[in-house]
Coordinates of C-alpha atoms and ligand atoms in Angstrom, one line a residue:
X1 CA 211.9 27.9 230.0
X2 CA 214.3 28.4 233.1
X3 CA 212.4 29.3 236.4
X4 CA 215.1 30.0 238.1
X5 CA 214.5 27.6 241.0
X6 CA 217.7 25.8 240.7
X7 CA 219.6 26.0 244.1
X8 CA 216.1 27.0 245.5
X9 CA 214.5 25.9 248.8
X10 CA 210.9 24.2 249.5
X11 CA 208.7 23.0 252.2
X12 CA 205.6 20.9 250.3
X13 CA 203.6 19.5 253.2
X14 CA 201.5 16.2 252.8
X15 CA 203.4 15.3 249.8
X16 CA 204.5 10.9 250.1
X17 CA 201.1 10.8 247.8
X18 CA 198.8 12.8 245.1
X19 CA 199.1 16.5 244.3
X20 CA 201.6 17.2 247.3
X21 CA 204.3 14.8 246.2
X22 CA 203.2 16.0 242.2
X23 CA 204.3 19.6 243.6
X24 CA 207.9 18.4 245.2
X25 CA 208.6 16.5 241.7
X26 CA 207.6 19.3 239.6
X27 CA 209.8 22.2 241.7
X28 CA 212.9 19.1 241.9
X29 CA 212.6 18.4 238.0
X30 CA 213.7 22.6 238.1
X31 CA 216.6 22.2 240.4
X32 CA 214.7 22.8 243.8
X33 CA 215.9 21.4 246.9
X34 CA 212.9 20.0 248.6
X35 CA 211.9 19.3 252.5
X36 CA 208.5 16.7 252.5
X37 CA 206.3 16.0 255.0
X38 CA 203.1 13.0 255.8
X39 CA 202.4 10.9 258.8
X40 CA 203.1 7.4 257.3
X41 CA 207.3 7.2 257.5
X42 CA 207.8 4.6 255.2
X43 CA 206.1 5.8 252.0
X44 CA 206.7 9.1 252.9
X45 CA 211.0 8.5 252.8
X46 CA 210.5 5.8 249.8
X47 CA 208.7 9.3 248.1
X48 CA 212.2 11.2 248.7
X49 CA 214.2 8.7 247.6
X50 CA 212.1 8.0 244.1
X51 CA 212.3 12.1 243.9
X52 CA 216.0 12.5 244.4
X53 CA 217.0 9.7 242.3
X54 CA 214.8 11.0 239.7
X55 CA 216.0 14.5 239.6
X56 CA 219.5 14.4 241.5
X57 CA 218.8 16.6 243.9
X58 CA 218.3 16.8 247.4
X59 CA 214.7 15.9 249.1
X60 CA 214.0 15.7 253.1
X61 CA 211.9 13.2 254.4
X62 CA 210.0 14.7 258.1
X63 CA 207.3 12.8 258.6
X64 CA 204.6 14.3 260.8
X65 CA 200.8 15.6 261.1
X66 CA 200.0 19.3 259.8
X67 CA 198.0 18.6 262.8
X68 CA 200.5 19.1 265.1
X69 CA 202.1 22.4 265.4
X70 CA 205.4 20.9 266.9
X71 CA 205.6 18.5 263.7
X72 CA 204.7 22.1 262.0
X73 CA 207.8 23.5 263.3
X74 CA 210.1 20.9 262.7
X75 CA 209.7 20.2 259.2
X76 CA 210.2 24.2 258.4
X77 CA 213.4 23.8 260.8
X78 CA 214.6 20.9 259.2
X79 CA 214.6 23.0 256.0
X80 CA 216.3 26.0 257.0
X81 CA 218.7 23.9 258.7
X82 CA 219.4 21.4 256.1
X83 CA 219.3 23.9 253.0
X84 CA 220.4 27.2 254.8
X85 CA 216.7 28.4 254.2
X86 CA 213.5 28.0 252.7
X87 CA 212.2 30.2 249.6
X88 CA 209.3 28.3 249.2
X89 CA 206.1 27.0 251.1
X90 CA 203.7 25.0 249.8
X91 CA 201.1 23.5 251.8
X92 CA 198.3 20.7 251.7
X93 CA 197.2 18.3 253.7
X94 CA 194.5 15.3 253.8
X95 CA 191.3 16.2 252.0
X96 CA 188.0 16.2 254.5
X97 CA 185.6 13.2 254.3
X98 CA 182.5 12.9 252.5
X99 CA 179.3 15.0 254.5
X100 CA 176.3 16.8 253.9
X101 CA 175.9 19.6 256.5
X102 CA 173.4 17.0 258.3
X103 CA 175.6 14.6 258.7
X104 CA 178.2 17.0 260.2
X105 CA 179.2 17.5 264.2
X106 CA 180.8 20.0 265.7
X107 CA 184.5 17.6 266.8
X108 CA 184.7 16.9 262.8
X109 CA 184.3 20.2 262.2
X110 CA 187.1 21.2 264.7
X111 CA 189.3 18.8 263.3
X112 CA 188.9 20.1 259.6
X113 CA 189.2 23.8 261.0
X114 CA 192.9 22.2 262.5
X115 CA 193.7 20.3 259.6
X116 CA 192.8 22.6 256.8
X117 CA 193.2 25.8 257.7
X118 CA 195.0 26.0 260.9
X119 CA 197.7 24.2 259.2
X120 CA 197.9 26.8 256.9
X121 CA 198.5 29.4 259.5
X122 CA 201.0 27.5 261.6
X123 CA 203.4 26.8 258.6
X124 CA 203.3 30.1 257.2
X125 CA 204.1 31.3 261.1
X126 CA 207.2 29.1 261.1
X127 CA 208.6 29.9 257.4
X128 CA 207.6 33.5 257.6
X129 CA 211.4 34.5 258.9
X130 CA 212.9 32.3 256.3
X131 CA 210.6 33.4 253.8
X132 CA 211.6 37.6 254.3
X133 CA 215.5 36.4 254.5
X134 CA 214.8 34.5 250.9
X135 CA 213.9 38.2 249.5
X136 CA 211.9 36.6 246.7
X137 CA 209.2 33.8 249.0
X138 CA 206.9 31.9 247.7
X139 CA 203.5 30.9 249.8
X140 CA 201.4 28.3 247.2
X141 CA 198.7 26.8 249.5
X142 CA 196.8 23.9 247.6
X143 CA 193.1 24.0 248.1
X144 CA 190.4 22.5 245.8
X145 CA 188.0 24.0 243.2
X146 CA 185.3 24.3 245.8
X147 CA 186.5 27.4 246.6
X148 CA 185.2 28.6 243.6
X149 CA 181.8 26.0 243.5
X150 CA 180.5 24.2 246.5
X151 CA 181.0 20.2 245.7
X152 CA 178.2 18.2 246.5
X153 CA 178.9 16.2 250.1
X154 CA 181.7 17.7 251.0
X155 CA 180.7 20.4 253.7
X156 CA 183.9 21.0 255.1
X157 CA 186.0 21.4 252.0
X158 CA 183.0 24.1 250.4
X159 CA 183.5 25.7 254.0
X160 CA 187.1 26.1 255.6
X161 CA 189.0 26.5 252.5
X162 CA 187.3 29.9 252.1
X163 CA 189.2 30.8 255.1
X164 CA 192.2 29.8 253.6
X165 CA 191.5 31.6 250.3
X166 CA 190.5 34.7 252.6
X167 CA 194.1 34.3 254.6
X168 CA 196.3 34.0 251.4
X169 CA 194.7 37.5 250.1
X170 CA 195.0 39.4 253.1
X171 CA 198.8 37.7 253.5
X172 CA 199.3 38.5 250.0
X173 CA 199.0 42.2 250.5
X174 CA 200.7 42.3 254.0
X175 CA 204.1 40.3 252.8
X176 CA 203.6 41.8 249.1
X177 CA 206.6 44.8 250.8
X178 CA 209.0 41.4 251.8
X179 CA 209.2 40.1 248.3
X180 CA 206.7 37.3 249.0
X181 CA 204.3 36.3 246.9
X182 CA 201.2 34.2 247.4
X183 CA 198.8 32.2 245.8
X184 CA 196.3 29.4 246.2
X185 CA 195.9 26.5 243.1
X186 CA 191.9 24.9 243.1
X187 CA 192.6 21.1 242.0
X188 CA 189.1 20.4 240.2
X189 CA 189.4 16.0 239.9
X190 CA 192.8 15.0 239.6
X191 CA 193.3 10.8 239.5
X192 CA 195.0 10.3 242.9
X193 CA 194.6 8.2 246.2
X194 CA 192.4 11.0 247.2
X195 CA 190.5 11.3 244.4
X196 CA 190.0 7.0 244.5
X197 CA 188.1 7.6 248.3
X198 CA 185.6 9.7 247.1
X199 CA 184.6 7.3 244.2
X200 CA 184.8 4.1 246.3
X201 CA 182.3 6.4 248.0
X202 CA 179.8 6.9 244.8
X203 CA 180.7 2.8 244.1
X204 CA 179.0 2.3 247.7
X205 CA 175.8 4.2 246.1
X206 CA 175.6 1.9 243.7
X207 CA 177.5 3.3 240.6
X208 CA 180.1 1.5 238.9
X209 CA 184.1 3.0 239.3
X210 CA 184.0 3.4 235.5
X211 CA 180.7 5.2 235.1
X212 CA 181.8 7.7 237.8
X213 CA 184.6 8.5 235.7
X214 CA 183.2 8.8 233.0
X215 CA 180.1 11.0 234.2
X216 CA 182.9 13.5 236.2
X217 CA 185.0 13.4 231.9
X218 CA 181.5 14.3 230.8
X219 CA 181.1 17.6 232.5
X220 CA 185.1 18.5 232.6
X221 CA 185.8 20.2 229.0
X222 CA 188.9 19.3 228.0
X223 CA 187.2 16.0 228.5
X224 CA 189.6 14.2 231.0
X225 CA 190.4 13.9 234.5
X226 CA 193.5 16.1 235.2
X227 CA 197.0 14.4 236.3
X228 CA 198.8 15.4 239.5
X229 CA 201.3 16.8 237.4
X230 CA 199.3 18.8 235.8
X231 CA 198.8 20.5 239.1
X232 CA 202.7 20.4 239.5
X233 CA 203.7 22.4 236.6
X234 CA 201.4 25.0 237.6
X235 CA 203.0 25.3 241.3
X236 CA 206.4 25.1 240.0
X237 CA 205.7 27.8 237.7
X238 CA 204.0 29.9 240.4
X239 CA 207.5 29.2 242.6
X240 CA 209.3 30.9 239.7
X241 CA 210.6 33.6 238.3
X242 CA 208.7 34.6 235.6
X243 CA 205.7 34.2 238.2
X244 CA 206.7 38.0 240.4
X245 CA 204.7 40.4 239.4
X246 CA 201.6 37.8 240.1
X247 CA 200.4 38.0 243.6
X248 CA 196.9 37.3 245.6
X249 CA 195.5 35.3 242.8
X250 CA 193.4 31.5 243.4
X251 CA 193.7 29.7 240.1
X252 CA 191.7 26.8 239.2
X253 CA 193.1 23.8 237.8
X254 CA 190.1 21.9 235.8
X255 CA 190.4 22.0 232.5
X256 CA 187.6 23.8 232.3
X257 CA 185.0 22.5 234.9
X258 CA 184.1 25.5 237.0
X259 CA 181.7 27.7 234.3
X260 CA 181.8 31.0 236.3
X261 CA 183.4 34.1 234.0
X262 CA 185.6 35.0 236.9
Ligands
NAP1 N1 192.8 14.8 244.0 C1 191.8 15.6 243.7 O1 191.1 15.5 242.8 C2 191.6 16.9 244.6 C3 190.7 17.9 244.1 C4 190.5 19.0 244.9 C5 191.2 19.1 246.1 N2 192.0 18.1 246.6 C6 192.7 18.3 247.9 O2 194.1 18.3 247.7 C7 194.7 17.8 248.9 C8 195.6 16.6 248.5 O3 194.7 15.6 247.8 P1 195.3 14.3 247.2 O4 194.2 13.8 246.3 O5 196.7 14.5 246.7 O6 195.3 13.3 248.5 P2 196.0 11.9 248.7 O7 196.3 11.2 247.4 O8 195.2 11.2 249.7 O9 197.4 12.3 249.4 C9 197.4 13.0 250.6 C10 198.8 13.2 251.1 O10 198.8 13.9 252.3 C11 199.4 13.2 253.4 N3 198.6 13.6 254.6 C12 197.3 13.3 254.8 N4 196.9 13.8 256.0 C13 198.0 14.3 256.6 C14 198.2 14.9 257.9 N5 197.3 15.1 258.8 N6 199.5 15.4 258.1 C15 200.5 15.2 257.2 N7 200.3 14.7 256.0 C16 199.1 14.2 255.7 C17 199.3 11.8 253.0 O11 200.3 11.0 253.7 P3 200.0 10.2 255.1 O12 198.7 9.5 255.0 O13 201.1 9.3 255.3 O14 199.9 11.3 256.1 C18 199.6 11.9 251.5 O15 200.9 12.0 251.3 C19 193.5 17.3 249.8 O16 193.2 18.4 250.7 C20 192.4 17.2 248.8 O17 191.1 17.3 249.4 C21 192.3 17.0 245.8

């Protein structure tokens, strides 16, 4: 099937590692041309590089924090700069630690509030322009599946990305008239560096890596932990074509976990 991304533009923010970089392979395997952002420079342009050589086409290394609203700013820039525009924004950043609600203070939550859905609004501020020039924009923000089932210790995540669920819809209806279309995916467990914290975490309580695994298979029903790429393919196909008459939707990616009809 041809989604009609070749020639295309993207911004994936967060993306040397995990699901983010999973996303710029998925829309470069289609032809995209892709601008990628993360703090650490090194891995981040060794990421491009890998990409490009894979795929032949061009990727943009910008490193920066989705922290920062100047590094915001610059890596949407350097897009519309170095591909004439951007058609499509995906965001992510770094996934919030392990708390209960206890355990939580108010400068954590501040920080999560920055990183995970101030972000959000920042980058969509600075690709909006682009975005409504493009005709046919794409907003794909990358969340978790806790927005459709509070996760055990993990406070933040279960709170702020509500926000960001709650942002995409009302976004979705007020850019609906420019063309754009937008959408959040919910990652469920997907094997990544991520992923490999929070069961360090469970191995400090006393379980074995294997058994966590296994346990977290158990409950999933296609009986597996996903693959970043199968979180790629999804985006990819969000970013395309066939994808336009889809708007304001959050679709989980789980193989099954979440039980909920809706
Ligand atoms: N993997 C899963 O099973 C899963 C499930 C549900 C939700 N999620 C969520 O999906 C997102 C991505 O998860 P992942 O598993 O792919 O994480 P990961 O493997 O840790 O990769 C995170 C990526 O984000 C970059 N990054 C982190 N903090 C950043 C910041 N402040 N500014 C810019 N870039 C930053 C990292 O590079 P640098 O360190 O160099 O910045 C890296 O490229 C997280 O929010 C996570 O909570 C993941």
């Amino acid at each position: 099937m041809d989604l009609g991304l070749k020639g295309r533009s993207a911004v994936v923010m967060a993306a040397s590692k995990g699901l983010g970089k999973a996303a710029a392979r998925a829309l470069a395997a289609e032809g995209c041309r892709v601008a990628i952002s993360a703090r650490h420079a090194e891995t981040l342009t060794a990421a491009a590089r890998e990409i490009e050589q894979q795929y032949g086409v061009e990727v943009v290394p910008v490193a920066g924090d989705v922290r920062n609203p100047r590094d915001i700013q610059t890596l949407i820039d350097s897009a519309a700069r170095e591909f004439g525009g951007v058609d499509i924004l995906v965001t992510n950043a770094g996934g919030p630690p392990v708390r209960t609600f206890e355990d939580s203070t108010d400068e954590e939550w501040r920080e999560w509030y920055d990183i995970t859905f101030l972000s959000v609004v920042r980058s969509v501020r600075a690709a909006l322009p682009h975005l409504k020039k493009s005709g046919r924009g794409r907003i794909i923000n990358i969340t978790s599946s806790s927005v459709k089932a509070p996760i055990e210790s993990l406070v933040y995540s279960n709170a702020l990305r509500l926000a960001v669920v709650g942002l995409a819809k009302t976004l979705s209806r007020e850019l609906g008239p420019h063309g754009i279309t937008v959408h959040n995916v919910a990652p469920g467990y997907h094997l990544t560096d991520g992923l490999e914290r929070i069961i360090v975490n469970k191995m400090q309580q006393g379980l074995r890596r294997e058994q966590v695994l296994e346990s977290w298979s158990r409950s999933i029903p296609v009986g597996r932990i996903g693959r970043p790429e199968d979180l790629g393919a999804l985006i990819a196909w969000l970013a395309g074509d066939q994808a336009s008459y889809l708007n304001g939707t959050t679709i989980p990616v789980d193989g099954g976990l979440y039980p909920g009809v809706m």
